[in-house]
Tab-separated table of C-alpha atoms and ligand atoms in Angstrom:
chain	number	residue	atom	x	y	z
A	1	MET	CA	107.655	22.533	-30.473
A	2	ASP	CA	109.914	19.937	-32.151
A	3	LEU	CA	112.775	20.252	-34.611
A	4	ILE	CA	112.078	17.783	-37.418
A	5	ASP	CA	114.244	17.625	-40.568
A	6	GLY	CA	115.517	21.153	-40.013
A	7	ARG	CA	112.044	22.700	-39.476
A	8	TYR	CA	110.286	23.623	-36.233
A	9	LYS	CA	106.861	22.018	-35.894
A	10	GLN	CA	104.004	21.916	-33.413
A	11	SER	CA	101.949	18.709	-33.591
A	12	GLY	CA	103.180	18.256	-37.156
A	13	ILE	CA	102.312	21.800	-38.284
A	14	ASP	CA	105.244	23.766	-39.735
A	15	LEU	CA	105.698	27.004	-37.809
A	16	LEU	CA	107.328	29.104	-40.544
A	17	ASP	CA	104.548	28.000	-42.843
A	18	ILE	CA	101.948	29.117	-40.259
A	19	VAL	CA	103.496	32.601	-40.061
A	20	GLU	CA	103.602	32.729	-43.849
A	21	ARG	CA	99.883	32.040	-43.976
A	22	TYR	CA	98.537	34.013	-40.996
A	23	GLY	CA	101.123	36.760	-40.621
A	24	SER	CA	102.874	37.971	-37.481
A	25	PRO	CA	102.691	38.539	-34.610
A	26	LEU	CA	100.592	35.458	-33.949
A	27	TYR	CA	99.329	33.466	-30.993
A	28	LEU	CA	99.303	29.742	-31.776
A	29	TYR	CA	97.661	27.189	-29.468
A	30	ASP	CA	97.744	23.401	-29.600
A	31	SER	CA	94.581	21.702	-28.308
A	32	ALA	CA	96.502	18.425	-27.781
A	33	LEU	CA	98.533	20.018	-24.968
A	34	MET	CA	95.464	21.515	-23.274
A	35	ILE	CA	93.737	18.147	-23.394
A	36	SER	CA	96.748	16.235	-22.056
A	37	GLN	CA	97.259	18.721	-19.202
A	38	PHE	CA	93.584	18.459	-18.260
A	39	LYS	CA	93.681	14.659	-18.292
A	40	LYS	CA	96.939	14.595	-16.365
A	41	MET	CA	95.425	16.746	-13.643
A	42	LYS	CA	92.198	14.791	-13.536
A	43	SER	CA	93.922	11.436	-13.188
A	44	SER	CA	96.138	12.690	-10.345
A	45	PHE	CA	93.250	12.816	-7.888
A	46	SER	CA	91.321	9.887	-6.504
A	47	VAL	CA	88.228	11.335	-4.873
A	48	GLN	CA	84.537	10.578	-5.407
A	49	ASN	CA	83.707	14.002	-6.865
A	50	LEU	CA	86.338	16.133	-8.590
A	51	LYS	CA	85.657	19.245	-10.604
A	52	ILE	CA	88.329	21.144	-12.505
A	53	HIS	CA	87.309	24.681	-13.359
A	54	PHE	CA	89.300	26.341	-16.124
A	55	ALA	CA	90.276	29.876	-15.040
A	56	ALA	CA	88.973	31.720	-18.093
A	57	LYS	CA	91.072	34.835	-17.596
A	58	ALA	CA	94.178	32.915	-18.687
A	59	LEU	CA	92.780	32.435	-22.215
A	60	THR	CA	89.212	33.450	-23.006
A	61	ASN	CA	88.919	32.593	-26.681
A	62	ILE	CA	85.516	30.882	-27.082
A	63	SER	CA	86.982	27.968	-29.049
A	64	VAL	CA	89.370	27.290	-26.162
A	65	LEU	CA	86.514	27.515	-23.654
A	66	LYS	CA	84.646	24.936	-25.762
A	67	ILE	CA	87.607	22.550	-25.557
A	68	PHE	CA	87.346	22.616	-21.771
A	69	ARG	CA	83.566	22.396	-21.788
A	70	ASN	CA	83.799	19.262	-23.949
A	71	LEU	CA	86.358	17.806	-21.548
A	72	GLY	CA	83.815	18.200	-18.747
A	73	ALA	CA	85.494	21.117	-17.007
A	74	GLY	CA	83.676	23.836	-15.124
A	75	LEU	CA	84.669	27.468	-15.431
A	76	ASP	CA	86.155	30.053	-13.095
A	77	ALA	CA	84.954	33.525	-14.132
A	78	VAL	CA	86.148	36.766	-12.548
A	79	SER	CA	83.920	39.218	-14.406
A	80	ILE	CA	80.358	39.173	-15.668
A	81	GLN	CA	81.781	39.375	-19.185
A	82	GLU	CA	83.663	36.123	-18.601
A	83	VAL	CA	80.405	34.623	-17.330
A	84	LYS	CA	78.733	35.684	-20.581
A	85	LEU	CA	81.573	34.255	-22.664
A	86	ALA	CA	81.248	30.956	-20.778
A	87	LEU	CA	77.497	30.825	-21.436
A	88	GLU	CA	78.232	31.633	-25.077
A	89	ALA	CA	80.652	28.681	-25.142
A	90	GLY	CA	77.860	26.424	-23.895
A	91	PHE	CA	78.747	25.948	-20.220
A	92	ASN	CA	75.797	25.219	-17.932
A	93	PRO	CA	75.272	28.052	-15.433
A	94	GLY	CA	75.724	25.514	-12.615
A	95	ASP	CA	79.238	24.741	-13.872
A	96	ILE	CA	80.342	28.368	-13.689
A	97	LEU	CA	81.708	29.822	-10.464
A	98	PHE	CA	81.771	33.611	-10.502
A	99	THR	CA	84.571	34.879	-8.252
A	100	PRO	CA	84.556	38.657	-8.559
A	101	ASN	CA	86.495	41.201	-6.562
A	102	SER	CA	85.556	44.859	-6.062
A	103	VAL	CA	82.529	44.656	-8.346
A	104	SER	CA	79.231	46.481	-7.962
A	105	VAL	CA	76.093	44.948	-6.539
A	106	LYS	CA	74.572	45.391	-9.999
A	107	GLU	CA	77.105	42.970	-11.462
A	108	LEU	CA	76.288	40.416	-8.757
A	109	GLU	CA	72.568	40.777	-9.482
A	110	LYS	CA	73.328	40.012	-13.092
A	111	ALA	CA	75.133	36.838	-12.028
A	112	VAL	CA	72.105	35.857	-9.910
A	113	SER	CA	69.877	36.288	-12.952
A	114	TYR	CA	72.134	33.994	-15.001
A	115	GLY	CA	71.929	31.348	-12.275
A	116	VAL	CA	75.679	30.853	-11.941
A	117	LYS	CA	77.425	29.963	-8.694
A	118	ILE	CA	78.656	33.001	-6.799
A	119	ASN	CA	81.725	33.347	-4.632
A	120	ILE	CA	81.632	36.219	-2.139
A	121	ASP	CA	84.797	37.802	-0.788
A	122	ASN	CA	83.519	40.854	1.068
A	123	ILE	CA	81.500	41.093	4.296
A	124	ASP	CA	79.431	44.067	3.099
A	125	ILE	CA	78.402	42.091	0.019
A	126	LEU	CA	77.670	39.034	2.145
A	127	GLU	CA	75.222	41.079	4.225
A	128	TYR	CA	73.676	42.598	1.120
A	129	PHE	CA	73.189	39.107	-0.264
A	130	GLY	CA	71.722	37.824	2.974
A	131	HIS	CA	69.109	40.589	2.896
A	132	THR	CA	68.238	40.293	-0.795
A	133	HIS	CA	68.735	36.585	-1.640
A	134	PRO	CA	68.989	34.594	1.604
A	135	GLU	CA	67.970	31.399	-0.209
A	136	PHE	CA	70.554	31.703	-3.030
A	137	PRO	CA	73.360	29.202	-2.325
A	138	ILE	CA	76.732	30.921	-2.190
A	139	CYS	CA	80.399	30.213	-1.766
A	140	ILE	CA	82.666	32.170	0.570
A	141	ARG	CA	86.210	33.083	-0.381
A	142	ILE	CA	88.542	32.873	2.583
A	143	ASN	CA	91.958	34.444	2.828
A	144	PRO	CA	94.050	32.050	4.961
A	145	HIS	CA	97.005	34.478	5.003
A	146	ILE	CA	99.625	31.947	4.184
A	147	LEU	CA	101.515	31.100	1.005
A	148	ALA	CA	102.989	34.486	0.289
A	149	GLY	CA	105.526	33.271	-2.288
A	150	GLY	CA	105.711	33.875	-6.027
A	151	ASN	CA	105.603	37.336	-7.536
A	152	SER	CA	104.147	40.061	-5.304
A	153	ASN	CA	101.892	41.177	-8.178
A	154	ILE	CA	100.377	37.698	-8.321
A	155	SER	CA	100.372	36.649	-4.691
A	156	VAL	CA	97.041	37.496	-3.104
A	157	GLY	CA	97.161	35.635	0.206
A	158	HIS	CA	99.035	38.154	2.338
A	159	ILE	CA	97.472	39.991	5.274
A	160	ASP	CA	96.915	43.320	3.485
A	161	SER	CA	95.611	41.708	0.307
A	162	LYS	CA	92.260	42.929	-1.043
A	163	PHE	CA	91.201	39.348	-1.831
A	164	GLY	CA	89.009	37.078	0.220
A	165	ILE	CA	87.469	37.423	3.654
A	166	SER	CA	90.145	37.280	6.293
A	167	ILE	CA	90.199	34.154	8.366
A	168	HIS	CA	90.201	36.506	11.393
A	169	GLN	CA	86.759	37.831	10.445
A	170	LEU	CA	85.087	34.432	10.501
A	171	PRO	CA	83.187	34.959	13.777
A	172	LEU	CA	81.470	37.935	12.152
A	173	VAL	CA	80.766	35.912	9.013
A	174	ARG	CA	79.163	33.162	11.077
A	175	ARG	CA	76.965	35.698	12.871
A	176	ILE	CA	75.749	37.217	9.604
A	177	ILE	CA	75.024	33.822	8.106
A	178	SER	CA	73.023	32.549	11.047
A	179	THR	CA	71.136	35.813	11.561
A	180	LEU	CA	70.134	36.069	7.915
A	181	LYS	CA	69.679	32.280	7.537
A	182	MET	CA	71.955	32.109	4.514
A	183	ASN	CA	72.739	28.997	2.517
A	184	ILE	CA	76.504	28.433	2.233
A	185	GLU	CA	77.231	25.672	-0.285
A	186	GLY	CA	80.955	26.186	-0.781
A	187	ILE	CA	84.198	27.403	0.755
A	188	HIS	CA	86.995	28.730	-1.436
A	189	MET	CA	90.542	29.984	-1.305
A	190	HIS	CA	92.916	31.142	-4.013
A	191	THR	CA	96.178	32.568	-2.791
A	192	GLY	CA	97.736	33.161	-6.198
A	193	SER	CA	100.978	31.597	-5.015
A	194	ASP	CA	102.814	28.827	-6.764
A	195	ILE	CA	102.569	25.408	-5.159
A	196	LEU	CA	106.282	24.865	-4.640
A	197	ASP	CA	106.163	22.914	-1.434
A	198	ILE	CA	103.275	20.492	-1.083
A	199	ASP	CA	103.517	20.617	2.723
A	200	VAL	CA	103.003	24.373	2.716
A	201	PHE	CA	99.905	23.991	0.569
A	202	MET	CA	98.603	21.263	2.884
A	203	GLN	CA	98.844	23.719	5.782
A	204	ALA	CA	96.579	26.087	3.877
A	205	ALA	CA	94.289	23.170	3.087
A	206	ASP	CA	94.055	22.360	6.800
A	207	ILE	CA	93.014	25.923	7.497
A	208	LEU	CA	90.265	25.643	4.908
A	209	PHE	CA	89.076	22.284	6.317
A	210	ASN	CA	88.891	23.932	9.715
A	211	VAL	CA	86.684	26.643	8.279
A	212	ALA	CA	84.547	24.017	6.552
A	213	ARG	CA	83.800	22.317	9.902
A	214	ASP	CA	81.798	25.418	10.849
A	215	PHE	CA	79.371	25.025	7.942
A	216	ASP	CA	77.108	22.010	7.928
A	217	ASN	CA	75.486	22.313	4.531
A	218	LEU	CA	78.467	22.391	2.154
A	219	SER	CA	78.560	20.640	-1.173
A	220	TYR	CA	82.044	21.650	-2.338
A	221	ILE	CA	85.425	22.987	-1.261
A	222	ASP	CA	87.424	24.937	-3.849
A	223	PHE	CA	91.183	25.183	-3.326
A	224	GLY	CA	91.818	27.651	-6.150
A	225	SER	CA	94.995	27.289	-8.118
A	226	GLY	CA	98.745	27.702	-7.786
A	227	PHE	CA	99.878	24.917	-10.092
A	228	LYS	CA	103.263	25.891	-11.440
A	229	VAL	CA	104.638	25.015	-14.864
A	230	LYS	CA	108.182	25.218	-16.220
A	231	TYR	CA	109.241	28.387	-17.998
A	232	LYS	CA	112.898	27.311	-18.114
A	233	PRO	CA	114.148	23.744	-18.549
A	234	ASP	CA	115.538	23.678	-14.988
A	235	ASP	CA	112.478	25.333	-13.387
A	236	TYR	CA	110.570	23.683	-10.614
A	237	GLU	CA	107.074	22.515	-11.518
A	238	THR	CA	104.294	21.322	-9.240
A	239	ASP	CA	104.475	17.536	-9.018
A	240	ILE	CA	100.823	16.974	-9.829
A	241	ASN	CA	100.904	13.248	-9.063
A	242	ASP	CA	102.354	13.666	-5.574
A	243	PHE	CA	100.091	16.617	-4.944
A	244	GLY	CA	97.003	14.742	-6.138
A	245	LEU	CA	97.779	11.772	-3.934
A	246	GLU	CA	98.294	13.815	-0.750
A	247	MET	CA	95.358	16.064	-1.412
A	248	SER	CA	93.044	13.132	-2.166
A	249	ASN	CA	93.993	11.403	1.081
A	250	LYS	CA	93.356	14.543	3.065
A	251	PHE	CA	90.108	15.304	1.276
A	252	ASN	CA	88.750	11.770	1.614
A	253	ALA	CA	89.550	11.771	5.325
A	254	PHE	CA	87.767	15.080	5.719
A	255	CYS	CA	84.670	13.885	3.819
A	256	LYS	CA	84.479	10.867	6.116
A	257	GLU	CA	84.602	13.111	9.168
A	258	TYR	CA	82.095	15.538	7.605
A	259	GLY	CA	79.776	12.662	6.754
A	260	LYS	CA	79.292	13.569	3.102
A	261	ASP	CA	81.140	13.175	-0.202
A	262	LEU	CA	81.854	16.789	-1.018
A	263	THR	CA	83.154	17.922	-4.408
A	264	LEU	CA	86.822	18.846	-4.577
A	265	ILE	CA	87.335	21.807	-6.905
A	266	PHE	CA	90.503	23.295	-8.365
A	267	GLU	CA	90.592	26.199	-10.811
A	268	PRO	CA	93.848	26.215	-12.779
A	269	GLY	CA	94.543	28.588	-15.648
A	270	LYS	CA	98.271	28.516	-16.279
A	271	PHE	CA	98.622	24.754	-15.752
A	272	LEU	CA	96.047	23.985	-18.436
A	273	VAL	CA	97.082	26.401	-21.194
A	274	SER	CA	100.507	27.981	-20.646
A	275	GLU	CA	102.540	25.335	-22.467
A	276	SER	CA	99.958	24.916	-25.213
A	277	GLY	CA	100.693	28.407	-26.534
A	278	LEU	CA	103.457	29.854	-28.690
A	279	PHE	CA	103.832	33.499	-29.626
A	280	LEU	CA	105.421	33.995	-33.040
A	281	VAL	CA	106.962	37.316	-34.029
A	282	LYS	CA	109.060	38.696	-36.852
A	283	THR	CA	112.321	40.567	-36.417
A	284	ASN	CA	112.027	44.079	-37.813
A	285	THR	CA	115.636	45.100	-37.452
A	286	ILE	CA	118.869	44.571	-35.579
A	287	LYS	CA	120.359	47.446	-33.646
A	288	GLN	CA	123.917	47.280	-32.419
A	289	THR	CA	125.007	49.796	-29.798
A	290	THR	CA	128.325	50.131	-28.041
A	291	SER	CA	127.283	47.518	-25.476
A	292	THR	CA	124.374	45.510	-26.784
A	293	ILE	CA	122.877	43.861	-29.838
A	294	PHE	CA	119.132	44.419	-29.864
A	295	ALA	CA	116.806	42.157	-31.831
A	296	CYS	CA	113.840	44.454	-32.470
A	297	ILE	CA	110.578	42.629	-33.117
A	298	ASP	CA	107.146	43.476	-34.512
A	299	SER	CA	105.494	43.315	-31.078
A	300	GLY	CA	105.776	44.798	-27.600
A	301	PHE	CA	104.213	44.722	-24.154
A	302	ASN	CA	100.944	45.530	-25.875
A	303	HIS	CA	100.881	41.854	-26.924
A	304	LEU	CA	102.810	39.986	-24.223
A	305	ILE	CA	103.197	41.931	-21.002
A	306	ARG	CA	104.327	39.186	-18.623
A	307	PRO	CA	108.093	39.829	-18.989
A	308	MET	CA	107.626	43.502	-18.089
A	309	PHE	CA	104.769	43.166	-15.580
A	310	TYR	CA	105.914	40.096	-13.634
A	311	ASN	CA	109.524	39.907	-14.709
A	312	ALA	CA	108.512	36.576	-16.245
A	313	TYR	CA	110.931	34.513	-18.281
A	314	HIS	CA	109.788	33.238	-21.685
A	315	ASP	CA	112.116	31.022	-23.668
A	316	ILE	CA	112.925	32.549	-27.084
A	317	THR	CA	114.097	30.635	-30.178
A	318	ASN	CA	115.045	31.863	-33.642
A	319	ILE	CA	113.310	29.298	-35.845
A	320	SER	CA	114.313	30.686	-39.218
A	321	ASN	CA	118.093	30.495	-38.983
A	322	ILE	CA	118.691	27.053	-37.520
A	323	GLY	CA	122.401	26.381	-37.275
A	324	GLY	CA	123.217	30.093	-37.507
A	325	ARG	CA	126.207	31.227	-35.410
A	326	PRO	CA	124.890	31.897	-31.881
A	327	LYS	CA	125.153	35.447	-30.562
A	328	ILE	CA	123.899	37.253	-27.496
A	329	TYR	CA	120.824	39.424	-28.052
A	330	THR	CA	118.538	41.568	-26.003
A	331	VAL	CA	115.083	41.105	-27.492
A	332	VAL	CA	112.985	44.274	-27.434
A	333	GLY	CA	109.621	45.467	-28.724
A	334	TYR	CA	108.515	48.445	-30.798
A	335	ILE	CA	106.604	50.265	-28.048
A	336	CYS	CA	107.824	53.738	-27.088
A	337	GLU	CA	108.618	52.651	-23.554
A	338	THR	CA	111.078	50.110	-22.284
A	339	ASP	CA	109.676	46.752	-23.327
A	340	THR	CA	112.374	44.131	-23.037
A	341	PHE	CA	111.288	40.535	-23.598
A	342	GLY	CA	114.633	39.032	-22.669
A	343	TRP	CA	118.093	40.260	-21.735
A	344	ASN	CA	121.243	38.622	-23.080
A	345	ARG	CA	119.648	35.645	-24.772
A	346	LYS	CA	121.792	33.303	-26.804
A	347	LEU	CA	120.055	32.921	-30.174
A	348	SER	CA	121.271	31.620	-33.497
A	349	GLU	CA	122.165	34.709	-35.505
A	350	VAL	CA	119.094	36.903	-35.889
A	351	ARG	CA	118.622	38.751	-39.169
A	352	PRO	CA	115.868	41.185	-40.154
A	353	GLY	CA	112.840	39.097	-41.136
A	354	ASP	CA	113.744	36.132	-38.924
A	355	ILE	CA	110.894	34.543	-36.983
A	356	LEU	CA	111.281	34.214	-33.209
A	357	VAL	CA	109.106	32.011	-31.014
A	358	PHE	CA	108.195	32.678	-27.379
A	359	LYS	CA	107.227	29.615	-25.378
A	360	ASN	CA	104.638	29.355	-22.582
A	361	ALA	CA	102.494	31.982	-24.249
A	362	GLY	CA	99.114	30.291	-23.814
A	363	ALA	CA	98.268	31.781	-20.413
A	364	TYR	CA	97.917	35.536	-19.794
A	365	GLY	CA	99.297	36.336	-23.246
A	366	PHE	CA	96.526	37.433	-25.553
A	367	THR	CA	94.112	38.094	-22.674
A	368	MET	CA	96.395	40.792	-21.251
A	369	SER	CA	97.034	42.434	-24.630
A	370	SER	CA	96.025	45.986	-25.501
A	371	ASN	CA	96.037	48.553	-28.288
A	372	TYR	CA	98.725	50.715	-26.704
A	373	ASN	CA	100.602	52.801	-29.287
A	374	SER	CA	97.560	52.192	-31.528
A	375	ARG	CA	98.848	48.794	-32.539
A	376	TYR	CA	96.526	45.992	-33.592
A	377	ARG	CA	96.091	42.964	-31.403
A	378	PRO	CA	97.404	39.747	-32.980
A	379	ALA	CA	95.468	36.906	-34.553
A	380	GLU	CA	94.951	33.601	-32.715
A	381	VAL	CA	95.250	30.205	-34.404
A	382	LEU	CA	94.344	26.805	-32.932
A	383	ILE	CA	95.930	23.525	-33.970
A	384	HIS	CA	93.476	20.657	-33.561
A	385	ASN	CA	93.650	17.122	-34.985
A	386	GLY	CA	96.374	17.988	-37.480
A	387	ASN	CA	94.622	21.093	-38.818
A	388	ASP	CA	95.075	24.778	-38.066
A	389	TYR	CA	92.133	27.114	-37.595
A	390	LEU	CA	91.999	30.885	-37.346
A	391	ILE	CA	90.055	31.486	-34.104
A	392	ARG	CA	90.475	35.263	-33.914
A	393	LYS	CA	91.161	37.660	-36.746
A	394	ARG	CA	93.980	40.145	-36.554
A	395	GLU	CA	92.647	43.623	-35.812
A	396	THR	CA	92.553	46.291	-38.474
A	397	PHE	CA	92.408	50.075	-38.580
A	398	GLU	CA	88.576	49.891	-38.426
A	399	ASP	CA	88.871	48.291	-34.971
A	400	LEU	CA	90.780	51.319	-33.697
A	401	LEU	CA	88.035	53.632	-34.937
A	402	LYS	CA	85.065	51.389	-34.166
A	403	ASN	CA	83.746	53.050	-31.006
A	404	GLN	CA	84.988	56.558	-31.637
A	405	LEU	CA	82.362	59.226	-32.286
A	406	ILE	CA	84.252	61.758	-34.297
A	407	LEU	CA	83.504	65.441	-33.845
A	408	SER	CA	84.048	67.641	-36.878
A	409	SER	CA	82.245	70.994	-37.240
A	410	GLU	CA	81.853	71.160	-33.432
A	411	LEU	CA	85.586	71.715	-33.239
A	412	ASP	CA	85.747	74.314	-35.996
A	413	ASP	CA	85.811	77.147	-33.467
A	414	ILE	CA	89.309	76.166	-32.426
A	415	LYS	CA	91.750	78.410	-34.172
B	501	LIG	C1	93.600	33.801	-11.766
B	501	LIG	C2	92.817	32.900	-10.924
B	501	LIG	C3	92.992	31.515	-11.008
B	501	LIG	C4	94.000	30.843	-11.931
B	501	LIG	O1	95.328	31.030	-11.550
B	501	LIG	P1	96.531	30.304	-12.352
B	501	LIG	O2	97.758	30.754	-11.681
B	501	LIG	O3	96.469	30.748	-13.787
B	501	LIG	O4	96.308	28.830	-12.283
B	501	LIG	C5	92.178	30.728	-10.221
B	501	LIG	N1	91.251	31.273	-9.380
B	501	LIG	C6	91.063	32.602	-9.274
B	501	LIG	C7	90.025	33.131	-8.349
B	501	LIG	C8	91.837	33.457	-10.029
B	501	LIG	O5	91.658	34.787	-9.902
């Protein structure tokens, strides 16, 4: 987002004009930023075989999935519905890694029938698979139990986490695999923690390499994600160049020892799309109390839940009163529950009707939205090559009624 001649623009597209045309609230994505993040990540590694899987759950709009497919990315899917969306977007089944947790055997069978890669994170399921599809190549998700940082709702590497097969259960895993003659093609970890310290991540990587030594038929090692982006100007972000260099050295050394050029896989969501997205809202009203000035907007945690769920910080700017006298606002939503987007934010004076922009709204914004309070989910617009395209319509009242089967005379006995 740039301020040019007194107007805020994204890749040359005027933001107030966009809201005028598509209404608010609105998710706006810029393909240029997704593409540059992808290329930046790709060029940071120097290994024979690198595969970047886009973590679909961050932003599942089919047009966005197609951007990553065209860039040559693979896809990380965590539900069979995401697998289906990826196939719909044109991904080859072999480029999709299905990493479910707590799903039924039926859902796994569906994944087998689609021919996608499958990542198993449960010993019961591993045994089931060994009995039913011993020949089907699978990946095993390991929990290395380190990297506990970040938000406790996001971090999944701790000892009592439901994710992955504990590193301490590996002897059992090895027994099952050799007894049932299973074909293990990949090893995976995803701790959900931000990569703040490269050395700490390398420790986890060493653990995974150690695990890999026990399997002699691997074709890839997947290190998950954890790439951090800036939400505030002074935030730490993962230094992708330093990380890529260290990781490549380690990986190349391991491949030499292993005697085979394995594929190095990462599966970022946030890193690829967070900064590409803006969330635009309109101010409904201003409410001054004895202690606080609230800017009340036409949205709530039904559209962007990260501030309330993860205590996440999203930068907020008033783009329709540039040069207005700055004041301190608490920005809140219209949901009948506490839904504060930001406490005590300094914004140029906010008036009813003013348009506010939330930054870093590309990842886990729309995909975590709901119809709570019977509100419609927003529209999504993509900027690509200087044009803007509506890629998801705003919901309407019909959408709220769509799957309801309405009883009428059956309820007449109620007096
Ligand atoms: C959510 C998820 C990711 C992506 O995480 P980001 O923090 O968005 O990069 C990658 N792999 C798996 C298995 C996930 O569940």
